[in-house]
Each structure stands twice: as structure tokens, then as C-alpha cells.
Amino acid sequence: MSGTTRPRLRPAAAVAAAAALVLTGCSSSGSSGSGDAQTGFIVGKGGAPDTAAAGHRKDAPDISGTTLEGTKVALSDYRGKVVVLNIWGSWCNPCRAEAPNLQSVWDTYKDQGVQFLGINTRDIDPANAVRFEQEKGVTFPSLYDPDGTQILKFPKGSLNPQSIPTTLVIDRDGKLAARAMRALEAEDIETMLKPVLAEQKS
């Protein structure tokens, strides 16, 4: 981490980010409810991922910033690939549980037009997040977003993150295709990823 500048926390933004996410107990519960045939939005039941049908998806925001390793990255850099976006914190026990599963799926699919990207949030000291990655063997990049600025860019009423951990799948056209708001097993991640990966680019 030498040679990198730590972003200064903005108290107002940090408060807003905390209010925007359901963080009690590092929430790992799934969603429940019914779908909306008009919008193509299907709300998962019993912990199943929420999905949006092709043609009914909202654009993912162009999140960007500096990774924990000090590299500049933007989501738009990966246009044309299916992106698995995971929001996590080193302080979050469910995040610790799912990290090896994310890495396992990343190892399997990284040469198949898939990119994994993390957003690390609420870690005031990035060294904690770097240590987490090292301990869990995580090799895909993560943006350092301690005050939730990038998370707040996701449009409300879409497949926006509302808890930590949250995993999103973004299609090749940069649109929000699936979301799970709990810690995931490897097979759960593949269940979200495979249908989107099978789609043809529009």
C-alpha cells in the first residue's frame, strides 16, 4: 500500500451510506416477495437471488476509484464482460465466510469473459481490508470505498445493494441483472452468473 493516498472520510457521506444499507448484524438474510411482470423484476424467495429479465434491466452506475492495491479502476473498463460485483467489509463475518467461495468461482470463470470486482466499505484503515484479502486468498480487485460513495450511486428501485454482503451480476451491456443480499456458497454464485453468461451481447 506504500505510495497510495488514503481517501479522507466525509462524515456526511458516511452517515448517508450507513443509512442506505441495512447493516444490523452484517445482514445476511435473503429477500422475499413477488415479481412484477410489467418490469421484468423478480424478487427472490427463501434467499434466492433477485433478478431482472433482459430488456428490463437498469444501467449499473459507472462506479470507479482506486483499488486496495492502488490501481485506478472503473466498472466501465469491463464493458463486454459479465461482472460479478461483491460488496464487503473485513469487519463482516458473513463476508469472511463467502470470500473463499467468490475466489473459487472467480478462478473457474475468469478466462470465460467474466470479471469479479469488489467494493470494500466501512474499513477506515485499508490495511485491514488488504489483510483480509491476503488471509482469504482473494485475487480479484476491490475498490476502496470507506464512506460508501460508490455504493450510493446505485439507483433506488433497482437491484441496488441494501445490505452487506451483497453480490450483484452485471451483464455485458453494463446493466443490473441479479442481486443476492446474503453470504453465498459457490453454487449460489454460479446460479446467478450462468444465465447471464449464456446471454448473447446485444
Coordinates of N, CA and C in Angstrom, one line a residue:
M1 N 0.8 -1.2 0.0 CA 0.0 0.0 0.0 C 0.8 1.3 0.0
S2 N 2.2 1.1 0.0 CA 3.0 2.3 0.0 C 2.8 3.1 -1.3
G3 N 2.9 4.4 -1.1 CA 2.8 5.3 -2.3 C 1.4 5.6 -2.6
T4 N 0.4 5.1 -1.9 CA -1.0 5.4 -2.2 C -1.5 6.4 -1.1
T5 N -2.5 7.2 -1.5 CA -3.1 8.2 -0.6 C -4.4 7.7 -0.2
R6 N -4.6 7.7 1.2 CA -5.9 7.2 1.7 C -6.9 8.3 1.5
P7 N -8.1 7.9 1.0 CA -9.2 8.9 0.8 C -9.6 9.4 2.2
R8 N -9.9 10.7 2.3 CA -10.3 11.3 3.6 C -11.8 11.0 3.7
L9 N -12.2 10.6 4.9 CA -13.6 10.3 5.1 C -14.4 11.6 5.2
R10 N -15.6 11.5 4.6 CA -16.5 12.7 4.6 C -17.7 12.3 5.5
P11 N -17.8 12.9 6.7 CA -18.8 12.4 7.7 C -20.2 12.4 7.2
A12 N -20.6 13.4 6.4 CA -22.0 13.4 5.9 C -22.2 12.2 5.0
A13 N -21.2 12.0 4.1 CA -21.4 10.8 3.2 C -21.4 9.5 3.9
A14 N -20.6 9.4 5.0 CA -20.5 8.2 5.7 C -21.9 7.9 6.4
V15 N -22.5 9.0 7.0 CA -23.8 8.8 7.6 C -24.8 8.4 6.6
A16 N -24.8 9.0 5.4 CA -25.8 8.7 4.4 C -25.6 7.2 3.9
A17 N -24.4 6.8 3.8 CA -24.1 5.4 3.4 C -24.6 4.4 4.4
A18 N -24.4 4.8 5.7 CA -24.8 3.9 6.7 C -26.4 3.7 6.7
A19 N -27.0 4.9 6.5 CA -28.5 4.9 6.4 C -29.0 4.1 5.2
A20 N -28.2 4.1 4.1 CA -28.7 3.5 2.9 C -28.6 2.0 2.9
L21 N -27.8 1.4 3.8 CA -27.6 0.0 3.9 C -28.2 -0.6 5.1
V22 N -28.7 -1.8 5.1 CA -29.2 -2.5 6.2 C -28.0 -3.3 6.8
L23 N -27.4 -2.7 7.9 CA -26.2 -3.3 8.3 C -26.3 -4.0 9.7
T24 N -27.4 -4.1 10.3 CA -27.6 -4.7 11.6 C -27.1 -6.1 11.5
G25 N -26.1 -6.4 12.3 CA -25.6 -7.8 12.4 C -25.0 -8.2 11.1
C26 N -24.5 -7.2 10.3 CA -23.9 -7.5 9.0 C -24.9 -8.4 8.2
S27 N -26.1 -7.8 7.9 CA -27.3 -8.6 7.5 C -26.9 -9.6 6.4
S28 N -27.4 -10.8 6.5 CA -27.2 -11.8 5.5 C -28.5 -12.5 5.2
S29 N -29.6 -11.9 5.4 CA -30.9 -12.5 5.1 C -31.3 -12.3 3.6
G30 N -32.0 -13.2 3.1 CA -32.5 -13.1 1.7 C -33.7 -12.3 1.6
S31 N -34.2 -12.0 0.3 CA -35.4 -11.2 0.1 C -36.5 -12.2 -0.1
S32 N -37.7 -11.6 0.0 CA -38.9 -12.4 -0.2 C -39.9 -11.5 -0.9
G33 N -40.9 -12.0 -1.6 CA -41.9 -11.2 -2.2 C -42.3 -11.8 -3.6
S34 N -42.9 -11.0 -4.4 CA -43.4 -11.5 -5.7 C -42.8 -10.6 -6.8
G35 N -42.9 -11.1 -8.0 CA -42.4 -10.4 -9.1 C -43.3 -9.4 -9.7
D36 N -42.8 -8.6 -10.6 CA -43.6 -7.6 -11.3 C -43.4 -7.9 -12.8
A37 N -44.5 -8.5 -13.4 CA -44.5 -8.9 -14.8 C -44.3 -7.7 -15.7
Q38 N -44.7 -6.5 -15.3 CA -44.5 -5.3 -16.1 C -43.1 -4.9 -16.3
T39 N -42.3 -5.0 -15.2 CA -40.9 -4.5 -15.2 C -39.9 -5.6 -15.5
G40 N -40.4 -6.9 -15.4 CA -39.5 -8.0 -15.6 C -38.6 -8.2 -14.3
F41 N -38.9 -7.6 -13.2 CA -38.2 -7.7 -12.0 C -38.8 -8.8 -11.2
I42 N -38.0 -9.8 -10.8 CA -38.4 -10.9 -10.0 C -37.7 -10.9 -8.7
V43 N -38.5 -10.8 -7.6 CA -37.9 -10.8 -6.2 C -37.7 -12.2 -5.7
G44 N -36.5 -12.5 -5.3 CA -36.2 -13.9 -4.8 C -37.0 -14.3 -3.6
K45 N -37.2 -15.6 -3.4 CA -37.9 -16.1 -2.3 C -37.0 -17.1 -1.6
G46 N -37.0 -17.1 -0.2 CA -36.3 -18.1 0.5 C -34.8 -17.9 0.3
G47 N -34.3 -16.7 0.1 CA -32.9 -16.5 -0.1 C -32.4 -16.6 -1.5
A48 N -33.3 -16.8 -2.4 CA -33.0 -16.9 -3.8 C -32.6 -15.5 -4.3
P49 N -31.8 -15.4 -5.3 CA -31.4 -14.0 -5.8 C -32.5 -13.3 -6.5
D50 N -32.5 -12.0 -6.4 CA -33.5 -11.2 -7.2 C -32.9 -11.0 -8.6
T51 N -33.8 -11.1 -9.6 CA -33.3 -11.0 -11.0 C -34.1 -10.0 -11.8
A52 N -33.5 -9.5 -12.9 CA -34.3 -8.7 -13.8 C -34.1 -9.3 -15.2
A53 N -35.1 -9.4 -15.9 CA -35.1 -10.0 -17.2 C -34.4 -9.1 -18.2
A54 N -33.7 -9.8 -19.2 CA -33.1 -9.0 -20.3 C -34.1 -8.1 -20.9
G55 N -33.7 -6.9 -21.2 CA -34.7 -5.9 -21.8 C -35.4 -5.1 -20.7
H56 N -35.3 -5.5 -19.5 CA -36.0 -4.8 -18.4 C -35.0 -4.3 -17.3
R57 N -33.7 -4.3 -17.6 CA -32.7 -4.0 -16.6 C -32.3 -2.5 -16.6
K58 N -31.9 -2.1 -15.5 CA -31.4 -0.7 -15.3 C -29.9 -0.7 -15.5
D59 N -29.4 0.4 -16.0 CA -28.0 0.6 -16.1 C -27.3 0.6 -14.7
A60 N -26.2 -0.1 -14.6 CA -25.4 0.0 -13.4 C -24.7 1.3 -13.4
P61 N -24.5 2.0 -12.3 CA -23.7 3.2 -12.3 C -22.3 3.0 -12.6
D62 N -21.6 4.0 -13.2 CA -20.2 3.8 -13.5 C -19.4 4.1 -12.3
I63 N -19.4 3.1 -11.4 CA -18.6 3.3 -10.2 C -17.1 3.2 -10.6
S64 N -16.3 3.9 -9.8 CA -14.9 4.0 -10.2 C -14.1 4.4 -8.9
G65 N -12.8 4.3 -9.0 CA -12.0 4.7 -7.8 C -10.6 4.0 -7.9
T66 N -10.1 3.8 -6.7 CA -8.8 3.2 -6.5 C -8.9 1.9 -5.8
T67 N -8.3 0.9 -6.3 CA -8.3 -0.4 -5.6 C -7.5 -0.4 -4.4
L68 N -7.6 -1.5 -3.6 CA -6.8 -1.6 -2.4 C -5.3 -1.7 -2.7
E69 N -5.0 -2.1 -3.9 CA -3.6 -2.2 -4.4 C -3.1 -0.9 -5.0
G70 N -4.0 0.1 -5.1 CA -3.6 1.4 -5.6 C -3.8 1.6 -7.1
T71 N -4.6 0.8 -7.7 CA -4.8 0.9 -9.2 C -6.1 1.6 -9.4
K72 N -6.2 2.5 -10.4 CA -7.4 3.1 -10.8 C -8.3 2.1 -11.6
V73 N -9.5 2.0 -11.3 CA -10.5 1.1 -11.9 C -11.8 1.7 -12.0
A74 N -12.5 1.4 -13.2 CA -13.9 1.8 -13.3 C -14.7 0.6 -13.8
L75 N -15.9 0.5 -13.4 CA -16.8 -0.6 -13.9 C -16.8 -0.6 -15.4
S76 N -16.8 0.6 -16.0 CA -16.9 0.6 -17.5 C -15.7 0.0 -18.2
D77 N -14.6 -0.2 -17.4 CA -13.4 -0.8 -18.0 C -13.8 -2.2 -18.5
Y78 N -14.8 -2.8 -17.9 CA -15.1 -4.2 -18.1 C -16.4 -4.4 -19.0
R79 N -16.8 -3.4 -19.7 CA -17.9 -3.5 -20.6 C -17.6 -4.5 -21.6
G80 N -18.6 -5.4 -21.9 CA -18.4 -6.6 -22.8 C -18.1 -7.8 -22.0
K81 N -17.9 -7.7 -20.7 CA -17.7 -8.9 -19.8 C -18.9 -8.9 -18.9
V82 N -19.2 -10.1 -18.4 CA -20.2 -10.2 -17.3 C -19.4 -9.9 -16.0
V83 N -19.9 -9.0 -15.2 CA -19.2 -8.6 -13.9 C -19.9 -9.1 -12.7
V84 N -19.2 -9.8 -11.8 CA -19.7 -10.1 -10.5 C -19.2 -9.2 -9.5
L85 N -20.1 -8.4 -8.9 CA -19.7 -7.3 -8.0 C -20.1 -7.6 -6.6
N86 N -19.1 -7.7 -5.7 CA -19.3 -8.1 -4.3 C -19.0 -6.9 -3.4
I87 N -20.0 -6.6 -2.5 CA -19.8 -5.5 -1.5 C -19.5 -6.1 -0.2
W88 N -18.3 -5.7 0.4 CA -17.9 -6.5 1.6 C -17.1 -5.5 2.5
G89 N -16.9 -6.0 3.7 CA -16.0 -5.3 4.7 C -15.3 -6.4 5.5
S90 N -14.1 -6.1 5.9 CA -13.3 -7.0 6.7 C -13.8 -7.3 8.0
W91 N -14.7 -6.4 8.5 CA -15.3 -6.5 9.8 C -16.6 -7.4 9.8
C92 N -17.0 -7.9 8.6 CA -18.2 -8.6 8.4 C -18.0 -10.1 8.4
N93 N -18.5 -10.8 9.4 CA -18.3 -12.2 9.5 C -18.9 -13.0 8.3
P94 N -20.1 -12.7 7.8 CA -20.6 -13.4 6.6 C -19.7 -13.1 5.4
C95 N -19.1 -12.0 5.3 CA -18.2 -11.7 4.2 C -17.0 -12.6 4.3
R96 N -16.5 -12.9 5.5 CA -15.4 -13.8 5.7 C -15.8 -15.2 5.2
A97 N -17.0 -15.6 5.5 CA -17.5 -16.9 5.2 C -17.5 -17.1 3.7
E98 N -18.0 -16.1 2.9 CA -18.2 -16.2 1.5 C -17.0 -16.0 0.6
A99 N -15.9 -15.3 1.2 CA -14.8 -14.9 0.4 C -14.1 -16.1 -0.4
P100 N -13.9 -17.2 0.3 CA -13.3 -18.3 -0.5 C -14.2 -18.8 -1.6
N101 N -15.5 -18.7 -1.4 CA -16.4 -19.2 -2.5 C -16.4 -18.2 -3.7
L102 N -16.3 -16.9 -3.4 CA -16.1 -16.0 -4.5 C -14.8 -16.3 -5.3
Q103 N -13.8 -16.5 -4.5 CA -12.5 -16.7 -5.2 C -12.5 -18.0 -6.0
S104 N -13.2 -19.0 -5.5 CA -13.3 -20.3 -6.2 C -14.0 -20.1 -7.6
V105 N -15.1 -19.4 -7.6 CA -15.9 -19.2 -8.8 C -15.1 -18.2 -9.7
W106 N -14.4 -17.3 -9.2 CA -13.5 -16.4 -10.0 C -12.4 -17.2 -10.7
D107 N -11.8 -18.1 -10.0 CA -10.8 -19.0 -10.6 C -11.4 -19.8 -11.7
T108 N -12.6 -20.2 -11.6 CA -13.3 -21.1 -12.6 C -13.6 -20.3 -13.9
Y109 N -14.1 -19.0 -13.7 CA -14.7 -18.3 -14.8 C -13.9 -17.1 -15.4
K110 N -12.8 -16.8 -14.8 CA -12.1 -15.6 -15.1 C -11.5 -15.6 -16.6
D111 N -11.4 -16.8 -17.2 CA -11.0 -16.9 -18.6 C -12.2 -17.1 -19.5
Q112 N -13.4 -16.9 -19.0 CA -14.6 -17.1 -19.8 C -15.4 -15.8 -20.0
G113 N -14.7 -14.7 -20.1 CA -15.4 -13.4 -20.3 C -16.1 -12.9 -19.0
V114 N -15.6 -13.2 -17.9 CA -16.2 -12.8 -16.6 C -15.1 -12.0 -15.8
Q115 N -15.6 -11.0 -15.1 CA -14.7 -10.2 -14.2 C -15.3 -10.1 -12.9
F116 N -14.6 -10.4 -11.8 CA -15.0 -10.2 -10.5 C -14.4 -8.8 -10.0
L117 N -15.3 -8.1 -9.2 CA -14.8 -6.8 -8.7 C -15.5 -6.6 -7.3
G118 N -14.7 -6.2 -6.3 CA -15.2 -6.0 -5.0 C -15.4 -4.5 -4.7
I119 N -16.2 -4.2 -3.8 CA -16.3 -2.8 -3.2 C -16.1 -3.0 -1.7
N120 N -14.9 -2.6 -1.2 CA -14.7 -2.7 0.2 C -15.2 -1.4 0.9
T121 N -16.0 -1.6 1.9 CA -16.7 -0.4 2.5 C -16.6 -0.5 4.0
R122 N -16.6 0.7 4.7 CA -16.6 0.9 6.1 C -15.3 0.4 6.8
D123 N -14.2 0.1 6.0 CA -12.9 -0.2 6.6 C -12.2 1.2 6.6
I124 N -12.1 1.8 7.8 CA -11.4 3.1 7.9 C -9.9 2.9 7.5
D125 N -9.3 1.8 7.9 CA -7.9 1.6 7.6 C -7.8 0.5 6.5
P126 N -7.4 0.9 5.3 CA -7.3 -0.1 4.2 C -6.4 -1.3 4.5
A127 N -5.5 -1.1 5.5 CA -4.7 -2.3 5.8 C -5.5 -3.5 6.3
N128 N -6.6 -3.2 7.0 CA -7.5 -4.3 7.4 C -8.0 -5.1 6.3
A129 N -8.4 -4.3 5.2 CA -9.0 -5.0 4.0 C -8.0 -5.7 3.3
V130 N -6.8 -5.2 3.2 CA -5.7 -5.9 2.5 C -5.3 -7.2 3.2
R131 N -5.3 -7.1 4.5 CA -5.0 -8.3 5.3 C -6.1 -9.4 5.1
F132 N -7.4 -8.9 5.0 CA -8.5 -9.8 4.7 C -8.2 -10.6 3.4
E133 N -7.9 -9.8 2.4 CA -7.7 -10.4 1.1 C -6.5 -11.4 1.1
Q134 N -5.5 -11.1 1.8 CA -4.3 -12.0 1.9 C -4.7 -13.3 2.7
E135 N -5.4 -13.1 3.8 CA -5.8 -14.3 4.6 C -6.8 -15.2 3.8
K136 N -7.7 -14.6 3.0 CA -8.7 -15.4 2.3 C -8.2 -15.8 0.9
G137 N -7.1 -15.4 0.5 CA -6.6 -15.7 -0.8 C -7.3 -15.1 -2.0
V138 N -7.9 -13.9 -1.7 CA -8.7 -13.2 -2.8 C -7.7 -12.5 -3.7
T139 N -7.9 -12.8 -5.0 CA -7.0 -12.2 -6.0 C -7.7 -11.2 -7.0
F140 N -9.0 -11.1 -7.0 CA -9.7 -10.1 -7.8 C -9.7 -8.8 -7.1
P141 N -9.7 -7.7 -7.9 CA -9.5 -6.3 -7.3 C -10.8 -5.9 -6.6
S142 N -10.6 -5.0 -5.6 CA -11.6 -4.4 -4.9 C -11.4 -2.9 -4.8
L143 N -12.4 -2.1 -5.1 CA -12.4 -0.6 -4.9 C -12.4 -0.3 -3.4
Y144 N -11.6 0.6 -3.0 CA -11.7 1.1 -1.6 C -12.7 2.2 -1.5
D145 N -13.8 1.9 -0.7 CA -14.9 2.9 -0.7 C -15.4 3.0 0.8
P146 N -14.5 3.6 1.7 CA -14.8 3.5 3.1 C -16.1 4.2 3.5
D147 N -16.5 5.3 2.8 CA -17.7 6.1 3.2 C -18.9 5.8 2.3
G148 N -18.8 4.7 1.5 CA -20.0 4.3 0.7 C -20.3 5.2 -0.5
T149 N -19.4 6.0 -0.9 CA -19.7 6.9 -2.0 C -20.1 6.2 -3.3
Q150 N -19.4 5.1 -3.6 CA -19.7 4.4 -4.8 C -21.0 3.6 -4.7
I151 N -21.2 3.1 -3.5 CA -22.5 2.3 -3.3 C -23.7 3.1 -3.5
L152 N -23.6 4.4 -3.0 CA -24.8 5.3 -3.1 C -25.1 5.7 -4.6
K153 N -24.2 5.4 -5.5 CA -24.5 5.7 -6.9 C -25.6 4.7 -7.5
F154 N -25.8 3.6 -6.9 CA -26.8 2.6 -7.5 C -28.2 3.2 -7.3
P155 N -29.0 3.2 -8.4 CA -30.3 3.7 -8.4 C -31.3 3.0 -7.5
K156 N -32.0 3.7 -6.7 CA -33.1 3.1 -5.9 C -34.2 2.5 -6.7
G157 N -34.8 1.5 -6.2 CA -35.8 0.8 -7.0 C -35.3 -0.1 -8.1
S158 N -34.0 -0.4 -8.0 CA -33.4 -1.3 -9.0 C -32.8 -2.4 -8.1
L159 N -31.9 -3.2 -8.7 CA -31.2 -4.2 -7.9 C -30.0 -3.5 -7.2
N160 N -30.4 -2.6 -6.4 CA -29.3 -1.9 -5.7 C -28.9 -2.6 -4.4
P161 N -27.7 -2.4 -3.9 CA -27.3 -3.1 -2.7 C -28.0 -2.4 -1.5
Q162 N -28.4 -3.3 -0.6 CA -29.1 -2.8 0.6 C -28.6 -3.4 1.9
S163 N -27.6 -4.3 1.8 CA -27.0 -4.9 3.0 C -25.6 -5.3 2.6
I164 N -24.9 -5.8 3.6 CA -23.5 -6.3 3.4 C -23.4 -7.6 4.1
P165 N -23.0 -8.7 3.3 CA -22.6 -8.6 1.9 C -23.7 -8.6 0.9
T166 N -23.5 -8.0 -0.2 CA -24.4 -8.1 -1.4 C -23.5 -8.4 -2.6
T167 N -24.1 -9.3 -3.4 CA -23.4 -9.7 -4.6 C -24.3 -9.4 -5.8
L168 N -23.8 -8.7 -6.8 CA -24.6 -8.3 -8.0 C -23.9 -8.9 -9.2
V169 N -24.8 -9.2 -10.2 CA -24.3 -9.6 -11.5 C -24.7 -8.6 -12.5
I170 N -23.7 -8.1 -13.3 CA -23.9 -7.0 -14.3 C -23.7 -7.6 -15.6
D171 N -24.6 -7.4 -16.5 CA -24.5 -8.1 -17.9 C -23.5 -7.4 -18.7
R172 N -23.2 -7.9 -19.9 CA -22.2 -7.4 -20.8 C -22.5 -6.0 -21.3
D173 N -23.7 -5.6 -21.2 CA -24.1 -4.2 -21.6 C -24.1 -3.3 -20.4
G174 N -23.6 -3.7 -19.3 CA -23.5 -2.8 -18.1 C -24.8 -2.6 -17.4
K175 N -25.7 -3.6 -17.4 CA -27.0 -3.5 -16.8 C -27.1 -4.5 -15.6
L176 N -27.9 -4.1 -14.6 CA -28.0 -4.9 -13.4 C -29.0 -6.1 -13.7
A177 N -28.4 -7.3 -13.5 CA -29.1 -8.5 -13.9 C -29.6 -9.3 -12.7
A178 N -28.8 -9.3 -11.6 CA -29.1 -10.2 -10.5 C -28.5 -9.6 -9.2
R179 N -29.1 -10.0 -8.1 CA -28.7 -9.5 -6.8 C -29.0 -10.5 -5.7
A180 N -28.0 -10.7 -4.8 CA -28.2 -11.6 -3.6 C -27.7 -10.8 -2.4
M181 N -28.5 -10.7 -1.4 CA -28.1 -9.9 -0.2 C -27.9 -10.8 1.0
R182 N -27.0 -11.7 0.8 CA -26.6 -12.6 1.9 C -25.2 -13.2 1.5
A183 N -24.6 -13.9 2.4 CA -23.4 -14.6 2.1 C -23.7 -15.8 1.2
L184 N -22.9 -16.1 0.2 CA -23.2 -17.1 -0.8 C -22.2 -18.2 -0.8
E185 N -22.8 -19.4 -1.1 CA -21.9 -20.5 -1.5 C -21.5 -20.5 -2.9
A186 N -20.5 -21.2 -3.3 CA -20.1 -21.2 -4.7 C -21.2 -21.5 -5.7
E187 N -22.0 -22.5 -5.3 CA -23.1 -22.9 -6.3 C -24.2 -21.7 -6.4
D188 N -24.3 -21.0 -5.3 CA -25.2 -19.8 -5.4 C -24.7 -18.8 -6.4
I189 N -23.4 -18.5 -6.3 CA -22.8 -17.5 -7.2 C -23.0 -18.0 -8.7
E190 N -22.7 -19.3 -8.9 CA -22.9 -19.8 -10.3 C -24.3 -19.8 -10.8
T191 N -25.3 -20.0 -9.8 CA -26.7 -19.9 -10.2 C -27.0 -18.5 -10.7
M192 N -26.4 -17.5 -10.1 CA -26.6 -16.1 -10.6 C -25.9 -15.8 -11.9
L193 N -24.7 -16.3 -12.0 CA -23.8 -16.0 -13.1 C -24.1 -16.7 -14.4
K194 N -24.4 -18.0 -14.3 CA -24.5 -18.8 -15.6 C -25.6 -18.3 -16.6
P195 N -26.8 -17.9 -16.1 CA -27.8 -17.5 -17.1 C -27.4 -16.2 -17.8
V196 N -26.7 -15.3 -17.1 CA -26.3 -14.0 -17.7 C -25.1 -14.3 -18.6
L197 N -24.2 -15.2 -18.2 CA -23.1 -15.5 -19.1 C -23.6 -16.2 -20.4
A198 N -24.7 -16.9 -20.3 CA -25.2 -17.6 -21.5 C -25.9 -16.7 -22.5
E199 N -26.2 -15.4 -22.1 CA -26.9 -14.5 -23.0 C -25.9 -14.0 -24.0
Q200 N -26.5 -13.6 -25.2 CA -25.6 -13.0 -26.2 C -25.6 -11.5 -26.0
K201 N -24.5 -10.9 -26.3 CA -24.4 -9.5 -26.2 C -25.3 -8.8 -27.2
S202 N -26.0 -7.8 -26.8 CA -26.9 -7.1 -27.7 C -26.2 -6.1 -28.6

